[in-house]
Coordinates of C-alpha atoms in Angstrom, one line a residue:
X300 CA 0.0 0.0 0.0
X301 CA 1.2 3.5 -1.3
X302 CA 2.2 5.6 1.8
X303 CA -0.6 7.9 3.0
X304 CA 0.7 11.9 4.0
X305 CA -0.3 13.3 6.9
X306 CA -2.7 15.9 6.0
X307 CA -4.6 13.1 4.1
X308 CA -4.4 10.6 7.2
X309 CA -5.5 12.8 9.7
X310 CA -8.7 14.5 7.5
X311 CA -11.3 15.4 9.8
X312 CA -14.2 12.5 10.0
X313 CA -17.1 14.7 12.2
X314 CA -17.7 17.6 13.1
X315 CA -15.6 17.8 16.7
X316 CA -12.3 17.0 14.7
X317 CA -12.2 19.9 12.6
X318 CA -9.5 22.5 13.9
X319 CA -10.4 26.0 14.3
X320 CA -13.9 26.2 12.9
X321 CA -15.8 25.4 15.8
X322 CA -18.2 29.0 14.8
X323 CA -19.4 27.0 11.2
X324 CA -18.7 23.4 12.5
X325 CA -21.6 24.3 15.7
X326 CA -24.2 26.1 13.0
X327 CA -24.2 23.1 10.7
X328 CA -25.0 20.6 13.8
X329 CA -27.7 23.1 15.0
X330 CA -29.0 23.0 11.1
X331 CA -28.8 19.4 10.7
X332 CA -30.1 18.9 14.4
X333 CA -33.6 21.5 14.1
X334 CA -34.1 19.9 10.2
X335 CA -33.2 23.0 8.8
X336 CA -30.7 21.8 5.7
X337 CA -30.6 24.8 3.4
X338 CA -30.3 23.8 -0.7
X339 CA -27.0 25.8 -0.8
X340 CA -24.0 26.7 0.8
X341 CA -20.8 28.8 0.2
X342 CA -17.4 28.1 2.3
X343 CA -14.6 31.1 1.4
X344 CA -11.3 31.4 2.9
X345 CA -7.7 30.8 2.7
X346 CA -6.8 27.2 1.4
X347 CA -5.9 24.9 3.7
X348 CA -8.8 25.3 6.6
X349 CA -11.4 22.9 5.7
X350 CA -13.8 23.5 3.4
X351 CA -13.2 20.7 1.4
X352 CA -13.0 18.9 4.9
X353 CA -16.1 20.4 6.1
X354 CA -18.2 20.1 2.8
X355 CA -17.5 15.9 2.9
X356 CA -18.4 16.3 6.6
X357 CA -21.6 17.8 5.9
X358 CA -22.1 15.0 3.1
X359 CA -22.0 12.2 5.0
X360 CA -23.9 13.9 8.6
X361 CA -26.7 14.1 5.5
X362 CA -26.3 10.8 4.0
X363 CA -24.6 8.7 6.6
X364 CA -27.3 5.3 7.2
X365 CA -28.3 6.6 10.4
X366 CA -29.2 10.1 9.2
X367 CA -29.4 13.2 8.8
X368 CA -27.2 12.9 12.3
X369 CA -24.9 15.8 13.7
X370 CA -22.2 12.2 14.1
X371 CA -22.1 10.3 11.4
X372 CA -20.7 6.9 12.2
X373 CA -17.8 6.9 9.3
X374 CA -18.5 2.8 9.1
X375 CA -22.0 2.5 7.1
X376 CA -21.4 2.2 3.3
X377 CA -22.4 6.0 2.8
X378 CA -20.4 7.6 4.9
X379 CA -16.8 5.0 3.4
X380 CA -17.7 6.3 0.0
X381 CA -17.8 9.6 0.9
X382 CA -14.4 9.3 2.6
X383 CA -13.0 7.9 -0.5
X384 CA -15.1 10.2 -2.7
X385 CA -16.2 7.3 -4.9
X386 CA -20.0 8.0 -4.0
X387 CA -22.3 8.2 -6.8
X388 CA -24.7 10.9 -4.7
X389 CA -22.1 12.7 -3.5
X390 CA -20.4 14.5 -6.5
X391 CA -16.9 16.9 -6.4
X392 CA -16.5 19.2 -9.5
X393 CA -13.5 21.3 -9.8
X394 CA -14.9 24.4 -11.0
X395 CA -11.5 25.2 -12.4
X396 CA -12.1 22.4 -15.0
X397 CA -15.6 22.3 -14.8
X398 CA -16.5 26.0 -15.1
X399 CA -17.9 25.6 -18.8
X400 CA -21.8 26.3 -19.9
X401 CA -21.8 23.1 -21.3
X402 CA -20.7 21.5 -17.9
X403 CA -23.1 23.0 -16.1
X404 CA -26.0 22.6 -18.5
X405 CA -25.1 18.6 -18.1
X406 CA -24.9 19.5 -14.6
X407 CA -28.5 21.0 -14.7
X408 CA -30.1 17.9 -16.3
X409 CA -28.6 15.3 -14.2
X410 CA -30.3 17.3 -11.4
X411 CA -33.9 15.9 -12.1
X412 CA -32.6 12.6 -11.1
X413 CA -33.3 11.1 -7.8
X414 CA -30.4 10.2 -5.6
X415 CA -29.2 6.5 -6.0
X416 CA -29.2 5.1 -2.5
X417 CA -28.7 7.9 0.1
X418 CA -30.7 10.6 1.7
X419 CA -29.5 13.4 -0.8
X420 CA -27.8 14.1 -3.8
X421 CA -25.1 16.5 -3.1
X422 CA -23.0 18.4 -5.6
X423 CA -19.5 19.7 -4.3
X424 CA -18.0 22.4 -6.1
X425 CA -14.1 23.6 -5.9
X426 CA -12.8 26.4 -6.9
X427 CA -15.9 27.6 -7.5
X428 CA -14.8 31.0 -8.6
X429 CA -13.6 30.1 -11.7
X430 CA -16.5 29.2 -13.2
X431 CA -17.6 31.8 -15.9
X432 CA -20.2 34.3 -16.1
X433 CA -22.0 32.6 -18.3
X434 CA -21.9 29.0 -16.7
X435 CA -23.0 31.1 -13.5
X436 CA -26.4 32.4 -14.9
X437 CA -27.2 29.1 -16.0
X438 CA -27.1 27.7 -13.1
X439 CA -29.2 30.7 -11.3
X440 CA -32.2 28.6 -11.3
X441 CA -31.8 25.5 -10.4
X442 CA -29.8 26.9 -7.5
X443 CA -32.1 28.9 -6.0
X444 CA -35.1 26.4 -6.7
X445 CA -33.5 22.6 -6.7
X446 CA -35.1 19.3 -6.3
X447 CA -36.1 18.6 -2.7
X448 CA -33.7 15.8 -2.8
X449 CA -30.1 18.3 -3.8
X450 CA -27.6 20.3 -1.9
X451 CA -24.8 22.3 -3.6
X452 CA -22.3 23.2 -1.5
X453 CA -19.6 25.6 -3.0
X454 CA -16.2 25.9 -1.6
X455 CA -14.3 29.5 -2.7
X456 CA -10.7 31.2 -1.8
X457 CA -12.2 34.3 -3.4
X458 CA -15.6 35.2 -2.5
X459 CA -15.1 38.4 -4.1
X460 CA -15.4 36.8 -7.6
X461 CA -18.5 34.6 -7.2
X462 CA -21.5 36.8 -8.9
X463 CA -23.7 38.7 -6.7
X464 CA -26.6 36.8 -8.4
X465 CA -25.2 33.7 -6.4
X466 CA -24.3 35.1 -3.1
X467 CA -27.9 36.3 -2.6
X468 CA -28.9 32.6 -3.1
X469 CA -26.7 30.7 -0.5
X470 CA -25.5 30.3 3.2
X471 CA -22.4 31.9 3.6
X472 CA -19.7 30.6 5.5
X473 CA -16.7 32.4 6.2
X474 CA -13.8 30.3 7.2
X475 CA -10.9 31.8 9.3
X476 CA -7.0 30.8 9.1
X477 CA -6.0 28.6 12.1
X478 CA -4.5 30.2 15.0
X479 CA -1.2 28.7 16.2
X480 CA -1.7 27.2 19.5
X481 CA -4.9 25.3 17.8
X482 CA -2.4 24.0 14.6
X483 CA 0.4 23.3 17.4
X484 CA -2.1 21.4 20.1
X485 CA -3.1 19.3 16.9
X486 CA 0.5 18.9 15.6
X487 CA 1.1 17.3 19.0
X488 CA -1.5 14.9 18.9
X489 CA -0.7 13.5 15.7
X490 CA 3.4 13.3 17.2
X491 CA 1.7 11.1 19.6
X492 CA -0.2 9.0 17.6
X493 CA 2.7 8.6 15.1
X494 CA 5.3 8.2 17.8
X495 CA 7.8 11.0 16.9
X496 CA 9.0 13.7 19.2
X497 CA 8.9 17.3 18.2
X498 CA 10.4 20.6 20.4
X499 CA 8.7 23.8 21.1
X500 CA 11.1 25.6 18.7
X501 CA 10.5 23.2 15.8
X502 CA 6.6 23.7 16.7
X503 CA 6.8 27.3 16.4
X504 CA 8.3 27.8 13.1
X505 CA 5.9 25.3 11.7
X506 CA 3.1 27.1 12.4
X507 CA 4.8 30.6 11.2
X508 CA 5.4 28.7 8.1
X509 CA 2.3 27.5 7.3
X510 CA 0.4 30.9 7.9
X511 CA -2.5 29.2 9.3
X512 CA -3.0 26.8 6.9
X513 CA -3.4 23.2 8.8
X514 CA -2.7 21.6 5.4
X515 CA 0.5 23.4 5.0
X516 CA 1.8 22.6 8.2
X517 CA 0.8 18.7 7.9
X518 CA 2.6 19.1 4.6
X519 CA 5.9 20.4 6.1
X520 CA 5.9 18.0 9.1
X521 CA 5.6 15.0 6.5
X522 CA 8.6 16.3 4.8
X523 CA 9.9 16.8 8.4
X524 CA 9.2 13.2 9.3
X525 CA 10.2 11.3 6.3
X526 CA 14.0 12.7 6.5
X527 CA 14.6 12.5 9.8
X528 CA 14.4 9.5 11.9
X529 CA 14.8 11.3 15.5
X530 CA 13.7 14.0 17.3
X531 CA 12.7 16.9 15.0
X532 CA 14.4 20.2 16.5
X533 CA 13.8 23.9 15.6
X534 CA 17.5 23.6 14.2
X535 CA 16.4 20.9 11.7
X536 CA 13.6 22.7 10.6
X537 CA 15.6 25.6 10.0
X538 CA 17.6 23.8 7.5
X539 CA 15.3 22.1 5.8
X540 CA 12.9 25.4 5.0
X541 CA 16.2 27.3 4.5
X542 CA 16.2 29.7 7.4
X543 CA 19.1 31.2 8.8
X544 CA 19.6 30.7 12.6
X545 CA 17.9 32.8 14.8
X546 CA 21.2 33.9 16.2
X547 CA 22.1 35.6 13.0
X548 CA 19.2 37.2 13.0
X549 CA 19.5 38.8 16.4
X550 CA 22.5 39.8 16.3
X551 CA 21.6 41.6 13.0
X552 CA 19.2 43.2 15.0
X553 CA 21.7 44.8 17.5
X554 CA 24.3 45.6 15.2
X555 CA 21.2 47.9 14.1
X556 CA 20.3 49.5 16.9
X557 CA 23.8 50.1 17.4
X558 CA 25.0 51.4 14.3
X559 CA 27.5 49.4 13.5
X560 CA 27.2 49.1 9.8
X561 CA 30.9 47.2 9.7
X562 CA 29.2 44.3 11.1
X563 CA 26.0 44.2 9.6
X564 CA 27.9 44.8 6.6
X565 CA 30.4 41.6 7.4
X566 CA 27.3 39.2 8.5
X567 CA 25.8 40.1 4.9
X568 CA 28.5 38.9 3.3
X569 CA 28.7 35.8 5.2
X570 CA 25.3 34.4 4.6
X571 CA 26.0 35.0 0.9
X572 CA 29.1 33.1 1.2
X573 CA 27.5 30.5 2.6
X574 CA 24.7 29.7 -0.1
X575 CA 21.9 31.4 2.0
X576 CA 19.0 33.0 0.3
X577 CA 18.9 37.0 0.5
X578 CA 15.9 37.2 0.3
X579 CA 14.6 34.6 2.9
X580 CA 17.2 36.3 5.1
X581 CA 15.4 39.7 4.7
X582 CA 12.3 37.9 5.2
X583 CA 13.3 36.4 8.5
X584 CA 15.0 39.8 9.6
X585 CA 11.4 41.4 9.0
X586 CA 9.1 38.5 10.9
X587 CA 12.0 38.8 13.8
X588 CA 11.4 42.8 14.2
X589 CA 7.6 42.2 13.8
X590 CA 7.7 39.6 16.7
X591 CA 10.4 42.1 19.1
X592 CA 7.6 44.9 17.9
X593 CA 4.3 42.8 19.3
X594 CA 6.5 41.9 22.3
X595 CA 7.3 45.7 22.9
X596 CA 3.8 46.6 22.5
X597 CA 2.0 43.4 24.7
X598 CA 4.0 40.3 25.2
X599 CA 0.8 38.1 25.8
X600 CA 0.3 38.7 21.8
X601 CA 3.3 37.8 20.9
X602 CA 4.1 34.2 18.9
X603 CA 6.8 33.0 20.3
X604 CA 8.4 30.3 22.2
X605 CA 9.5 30.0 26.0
X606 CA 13.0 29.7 24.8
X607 CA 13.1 33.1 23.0
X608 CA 11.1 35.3 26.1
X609 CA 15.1 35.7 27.1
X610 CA 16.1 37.1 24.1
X611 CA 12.8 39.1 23.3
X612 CA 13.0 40.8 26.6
X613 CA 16.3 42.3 25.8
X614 CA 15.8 43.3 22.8
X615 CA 12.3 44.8 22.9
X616 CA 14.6 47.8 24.7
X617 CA 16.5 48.3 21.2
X618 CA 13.7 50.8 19.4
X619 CA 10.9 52.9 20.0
X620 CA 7.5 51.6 18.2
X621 CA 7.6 54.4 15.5
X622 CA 11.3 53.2 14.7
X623 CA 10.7 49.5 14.8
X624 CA 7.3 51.5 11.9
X625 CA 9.8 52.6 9.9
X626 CA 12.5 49.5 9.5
X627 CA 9.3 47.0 8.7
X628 CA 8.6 49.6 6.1
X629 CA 12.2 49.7 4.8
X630 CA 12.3 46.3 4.9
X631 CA 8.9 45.9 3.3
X632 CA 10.8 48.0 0.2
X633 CA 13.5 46.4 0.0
X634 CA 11.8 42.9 -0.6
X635 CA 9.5 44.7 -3.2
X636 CA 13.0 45.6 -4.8
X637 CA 14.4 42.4 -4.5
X638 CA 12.6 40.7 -6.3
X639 CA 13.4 42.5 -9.5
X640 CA 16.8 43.4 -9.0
X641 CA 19.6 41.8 -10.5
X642 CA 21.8 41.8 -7.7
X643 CA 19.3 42.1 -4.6
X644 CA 22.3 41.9 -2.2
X645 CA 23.0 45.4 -3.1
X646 CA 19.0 46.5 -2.5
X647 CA 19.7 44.6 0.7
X648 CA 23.1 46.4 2.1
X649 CA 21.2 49.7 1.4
X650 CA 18.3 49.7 3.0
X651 CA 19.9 47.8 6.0
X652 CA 22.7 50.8 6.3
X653 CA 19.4 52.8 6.1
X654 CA 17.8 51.2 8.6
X655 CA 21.3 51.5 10.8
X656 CA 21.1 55.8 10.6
X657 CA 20.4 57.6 13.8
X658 CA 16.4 57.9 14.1
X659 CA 14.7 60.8 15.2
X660 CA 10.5 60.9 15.3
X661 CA 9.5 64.0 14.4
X662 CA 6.8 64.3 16.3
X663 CA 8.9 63.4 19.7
X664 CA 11.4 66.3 18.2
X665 CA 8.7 68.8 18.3
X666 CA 7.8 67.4 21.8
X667 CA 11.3 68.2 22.8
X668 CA 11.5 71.3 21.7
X669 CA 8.5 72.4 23.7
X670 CA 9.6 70.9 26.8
X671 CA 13.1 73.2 26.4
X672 CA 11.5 76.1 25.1
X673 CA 9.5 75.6 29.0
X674 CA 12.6 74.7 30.5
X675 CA 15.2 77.6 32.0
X676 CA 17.6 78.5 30.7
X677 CA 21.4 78.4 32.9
X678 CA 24.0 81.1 32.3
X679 CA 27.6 80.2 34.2
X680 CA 30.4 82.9 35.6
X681 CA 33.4 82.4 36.5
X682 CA 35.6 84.8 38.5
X683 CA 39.2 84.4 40.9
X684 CA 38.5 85.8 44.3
X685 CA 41.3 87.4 46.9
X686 CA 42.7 83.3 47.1
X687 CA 43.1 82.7 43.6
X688 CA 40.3 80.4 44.0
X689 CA 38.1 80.3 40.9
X690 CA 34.7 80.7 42.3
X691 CA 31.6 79.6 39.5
X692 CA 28.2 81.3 39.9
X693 CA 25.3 79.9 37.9
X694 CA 22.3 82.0 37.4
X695 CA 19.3 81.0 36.4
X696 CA 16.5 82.9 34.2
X697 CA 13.4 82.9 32.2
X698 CA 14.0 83.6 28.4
X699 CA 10.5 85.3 28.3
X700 CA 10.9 87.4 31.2
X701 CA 14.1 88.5 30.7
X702 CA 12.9 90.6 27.8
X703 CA 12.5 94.0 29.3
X704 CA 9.0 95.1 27.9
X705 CA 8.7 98.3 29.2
X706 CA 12.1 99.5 27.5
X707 CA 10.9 97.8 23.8
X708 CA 7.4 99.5 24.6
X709 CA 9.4 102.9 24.5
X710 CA 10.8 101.4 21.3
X711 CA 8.1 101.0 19.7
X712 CA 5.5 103.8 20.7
X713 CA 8.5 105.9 19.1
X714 CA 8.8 104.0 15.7
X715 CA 5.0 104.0 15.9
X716 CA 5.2 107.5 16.2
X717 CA 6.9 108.2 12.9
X718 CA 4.1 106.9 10.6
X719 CA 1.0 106.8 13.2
X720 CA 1.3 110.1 15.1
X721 CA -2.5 109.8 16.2
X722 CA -2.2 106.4 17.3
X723 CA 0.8 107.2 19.0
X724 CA -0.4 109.8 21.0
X725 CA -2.9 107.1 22.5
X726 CA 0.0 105.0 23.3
X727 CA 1.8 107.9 25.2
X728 CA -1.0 107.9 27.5
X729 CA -1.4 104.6 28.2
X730 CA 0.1 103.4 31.8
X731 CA 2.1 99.8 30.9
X732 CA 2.2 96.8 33.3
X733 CA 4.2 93.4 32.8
X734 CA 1.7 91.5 33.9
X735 CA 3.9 88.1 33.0
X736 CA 6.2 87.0 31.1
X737 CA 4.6 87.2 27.7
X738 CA 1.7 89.3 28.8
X739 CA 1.3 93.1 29.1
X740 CA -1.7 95.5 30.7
X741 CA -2.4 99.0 28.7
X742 CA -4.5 101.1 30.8
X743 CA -5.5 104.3 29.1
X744 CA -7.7 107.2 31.2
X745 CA -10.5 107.1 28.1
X746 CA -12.7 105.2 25.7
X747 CA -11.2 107.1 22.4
X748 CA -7.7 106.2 23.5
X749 CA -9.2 102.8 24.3
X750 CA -10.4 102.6 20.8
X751 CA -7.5 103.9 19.0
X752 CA -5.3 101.5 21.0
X753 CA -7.5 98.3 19.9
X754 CA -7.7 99.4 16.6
X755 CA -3.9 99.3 16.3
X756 CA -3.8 96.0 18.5
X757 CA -2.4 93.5 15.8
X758 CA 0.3 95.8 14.8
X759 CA 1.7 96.4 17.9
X760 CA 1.9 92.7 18.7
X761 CA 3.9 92.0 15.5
X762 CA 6.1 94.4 16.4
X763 CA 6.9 92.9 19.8
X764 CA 7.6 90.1 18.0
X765 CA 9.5 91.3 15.6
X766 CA 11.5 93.0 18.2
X767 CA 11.7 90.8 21.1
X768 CA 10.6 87.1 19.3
X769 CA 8.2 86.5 21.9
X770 CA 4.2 86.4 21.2
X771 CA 3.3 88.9 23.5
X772 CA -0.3 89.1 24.9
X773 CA -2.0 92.8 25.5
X774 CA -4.8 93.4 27.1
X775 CA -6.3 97.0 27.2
X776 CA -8.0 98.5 29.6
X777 CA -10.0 102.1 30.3
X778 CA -9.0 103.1 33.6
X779 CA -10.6 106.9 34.6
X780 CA -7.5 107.5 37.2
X781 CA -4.5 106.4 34.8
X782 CA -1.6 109.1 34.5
X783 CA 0.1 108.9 31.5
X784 CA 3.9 108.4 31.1
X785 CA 6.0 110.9 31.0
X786 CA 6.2 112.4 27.3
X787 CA 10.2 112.6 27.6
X788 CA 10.6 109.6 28.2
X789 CA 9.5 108.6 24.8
X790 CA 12.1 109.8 22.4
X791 CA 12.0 109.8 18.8
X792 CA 15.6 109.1 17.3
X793 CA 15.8 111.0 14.0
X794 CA 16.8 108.5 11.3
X795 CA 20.2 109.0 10.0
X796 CA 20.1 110.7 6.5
X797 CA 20.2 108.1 3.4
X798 CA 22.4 109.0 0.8
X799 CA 21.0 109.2 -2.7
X800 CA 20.4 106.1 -4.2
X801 CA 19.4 106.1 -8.1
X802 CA 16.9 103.0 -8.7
X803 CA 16.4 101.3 -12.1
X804 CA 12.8 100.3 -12.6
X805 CA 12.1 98.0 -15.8
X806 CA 8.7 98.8 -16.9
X807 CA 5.9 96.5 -18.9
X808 CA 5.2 98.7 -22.1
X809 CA 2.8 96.2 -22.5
X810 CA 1.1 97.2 -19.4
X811 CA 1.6 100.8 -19.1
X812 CA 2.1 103.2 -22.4
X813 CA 2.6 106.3 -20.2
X814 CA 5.2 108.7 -20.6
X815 CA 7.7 109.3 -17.7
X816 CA 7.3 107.4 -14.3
X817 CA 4.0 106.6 -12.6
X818 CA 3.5 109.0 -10.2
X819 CA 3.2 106.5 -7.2
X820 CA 6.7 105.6 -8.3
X821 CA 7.9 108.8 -8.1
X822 CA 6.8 109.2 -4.3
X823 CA 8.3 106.1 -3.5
X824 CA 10.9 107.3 -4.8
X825 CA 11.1 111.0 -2.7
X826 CA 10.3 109.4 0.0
X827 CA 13.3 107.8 0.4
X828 CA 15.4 111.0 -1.1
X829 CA 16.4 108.8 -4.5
X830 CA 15.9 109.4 -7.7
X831 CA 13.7 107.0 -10.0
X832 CA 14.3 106.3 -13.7
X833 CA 12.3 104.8 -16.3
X834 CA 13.9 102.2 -18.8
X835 CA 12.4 101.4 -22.0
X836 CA 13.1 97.7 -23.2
X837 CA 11.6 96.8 -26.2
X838 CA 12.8 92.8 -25.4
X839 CA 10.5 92.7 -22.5

């Protein structure tokens, strides 16, 4: 007798064996318990998590001697020619090959006919996306209205491409991938029933590998099995999927967070030396920062083995979430690249020395400079007293309040004063208090003061910035009592006297045809005692 795999052996014969679809497995017993069989069914998800499984299942609860039963007993002559798929009322179509009009309209006819010895007549359909449009709407009818006596059951990895038309007239059942302490509690039932041994670390990157796909695992460990005799270790496994040992990879991962690009430089080279696959290396880099991420972020999430906690706990140190962010999506690149680069070692090295460059998050940059700009500022002196002894004095102050205010307010009542005289004269009277260290008080004795001053508000506060860099606050008040400052101590420098400056304006001809300069040039012009000629350039 040929030799049987694994995932073939171990298929799922009822309901309670199926892994990781208890949600569908419990519906169908509750259907087939409360006689409530719908004509059709749909099971979508990722291959390898039992629809096939679960549709044969359903097949023989239906058809099984002592049925419809929620257990079939797997012995009657029903439920063995299910199991072998040899029954004559229990037919599987591939829809890949099968997806035809001229399947389906055979399909249709044989239909009418009553089931040869079972229950039901039950049509399995794989792949059932890829039959066509056409083959689709011919079979509208008779799914939505079959004989009493048929059940199609439809088994997709794309539910996205079946027709609406089709999804309106079925159950839906959405499978889910398997998570990896179900695949690895069932992994280490079948060890015990075949009598081989299997660690924790071989265990684990089984189930990574098979990305929840039970079938995929089974597959694996049957390779795993039939080449090696004794125990199967996480070392083993490595080898035979062509990972490179986890100790490579973390200490890849620290030469990053350090820096050293020498190393990480060196350890490239030697895993090309040594036959390994660049790109399964990048691959394993990127699951390894993913797994020291999650383990950052909530250890009880994380995938991993007891063996590694040790390891993950120093590491999960190395980077800040936003920087472990930005290496998966280096890394994520660089695959994308690899794959079409001639020399995808290169692609590698870069985006690794990439990854190795000082990060800074610019949001915890700005956070920084917010917390400074609140922090005081230190300003050290040093002097020698009568014993030679150098004595240090460290004197501590606000930036904002060492602005002196009232002496800038002087400042700029007078430049005010040179273009706003009215405005200015408001100013003059208004009483000034530093009220903190961004924040002034203008009380002035009257409302028309008042109102000039608030008018003007805006301009003055750019001009406190403009002279002082801080965004001062003023608030102004009408207070009946206020004295005004004392006029003198305001003082208007005169402005030193520019020396004539003669400015070349090139004109538009096309815009303006007038003779001479515009007039609005010209007072530009005197107004800064310069001279202002005209230039006529027919090239313009």
């Amino acid at each position: 007798m040929s030799y049987l795999g694994l995932a073939r052996k171990f298929r799922p014969q009822n309901f309670d064996e199926v892994v990781g679809q208890d949600h569908i497995s419990q519906t169908l017993k509750n259907a087939i318990s409360e006689k409530k069989v719908s004509h059709a069914y749909l099971f979508s998800g990722p291959r390898g998590c039992g629809k096939t499984t679960l549709a044969r299942i359903l097949a023989k609860a239906l058809n099984c001697k002592n049925g419809p039963t929620t257990i079939p007993c797997g012995v009657c002559e029903n439920c063995l020619e299910v199991s072998k798929s040899s029954s004559v009322d229990v037919l599987e179509i591939d829809g890949a090959s099968n997806n035809g009009i001229d399947e389906i309209r055979t399909l249709r006819e044989n239909v009418k006919f009553a089931s040869a010895h079972s229950n039901y007549k039950i049509y399995i359909i794989d792949e059932a996306h890829q039959i066509t449009t056409q083959a689709f709407n011919a079979l509208l009818k008779t799914l939505e209205e079959p004989p009493a006596h048929v059940v199609f059951i439809m088994a997709t990895t794309e539910q996205h491409k079946i027709p609406i038309t089709i999804l309106s007239r079925c159950q839906k059942y959405r499978f889910k991938l398997i998570s990896a302490s179900e695949m690895a509690s069932a992994i280490q039932n079948i060890a015990k029933k075949e009598d081989f041994e299997i660690d924790s670390d071989a265990l684990s990157i089984v189930t990574a590998a098979s990305g929840g796909s039970m079938r995929d695992a089974l597959s694996l460990l049957d390779q795993a099995v039939s080449s090696n005799a004794g125990k199967i270790t996480g070392e083993y496994i490595r080898g035979l999927l062509g990972l490179l040992p986890k100790d490579i990879i973390a200490l890849v991962t620290e030469n990053i967070a350090k820096g050293d690009i020498q190393a990480i430089l060196k350890i490239v080279k030697e895993i090309n030396d040594e036959g390994y696959n660049i790109l399964q290396f990048a691959r394993d880099l990127r699951d390894h920062l993913r797994q020291v991420m999650i383990y950052l972020i909530n250890p009880e999430v994380a995938e991993i083995s007891t063996e590694d906690k040790k390891l993950f706990e120093i590491q999960k140190s190395l980077f800040t979430v936003s920087h472990h962010i930005r290496m998966n999506n280096l890394l994520s690149k660089a695959l994308e690249e690899m794959r079409w680069h001639d020399q995808p070692r290169i692609v590698l090295e870069m985006y690794l020395l990439k990854m190795s460059e000082p990060y800074y998050n610019v949001g915890e940059l700005i956070n920084r400079i917010v917390e400074l700009e609140k922090n005081v500022i230190n300003k050290e002196y040093s002097f020698e007293n009568s014993g030679n002894e150098q004595v240090e004095i460290k004197e501590s102050y606000n930036v904002a309040a060492t602005a002196d205010l009232i002496s800038v307010w002087d400042e700029l009542v007078a430049e005010i004063m040179k273009k706003h005289p009215l405005t200015a004269q408001s100013l003059k009277k208004a009483i000034i208090k530093v009220t903190g260290d961004a924040s002034i008080q203008l009380s002035v004795p009257g409302q028309f003061d008042y109102e000039g001053i608030v008018g003007f508000q805006e301009q003055i506060t750019k001009l406190f910035q403009r002279k002082t860099g801080i965004n001062v606050k003023i608030k102004v008040m009408i207070e009946k009592n206020a004295l005004p400052n004392k006029q003198e101590d305001i003082v208007v420098k005169e402005a030193k006297p520019i020396s004539p400056v003669e400015y070349t304006i090139k004109e538009d001809l096309k815009e303006t045809a007038k003779t001479a300069v515009p007039k609005h040039i010209e007072d530009i012009a005197k107004k800064f005692k310069s001279i202002a000629k005209k230039i006529t350039d027919n090239k313009i």
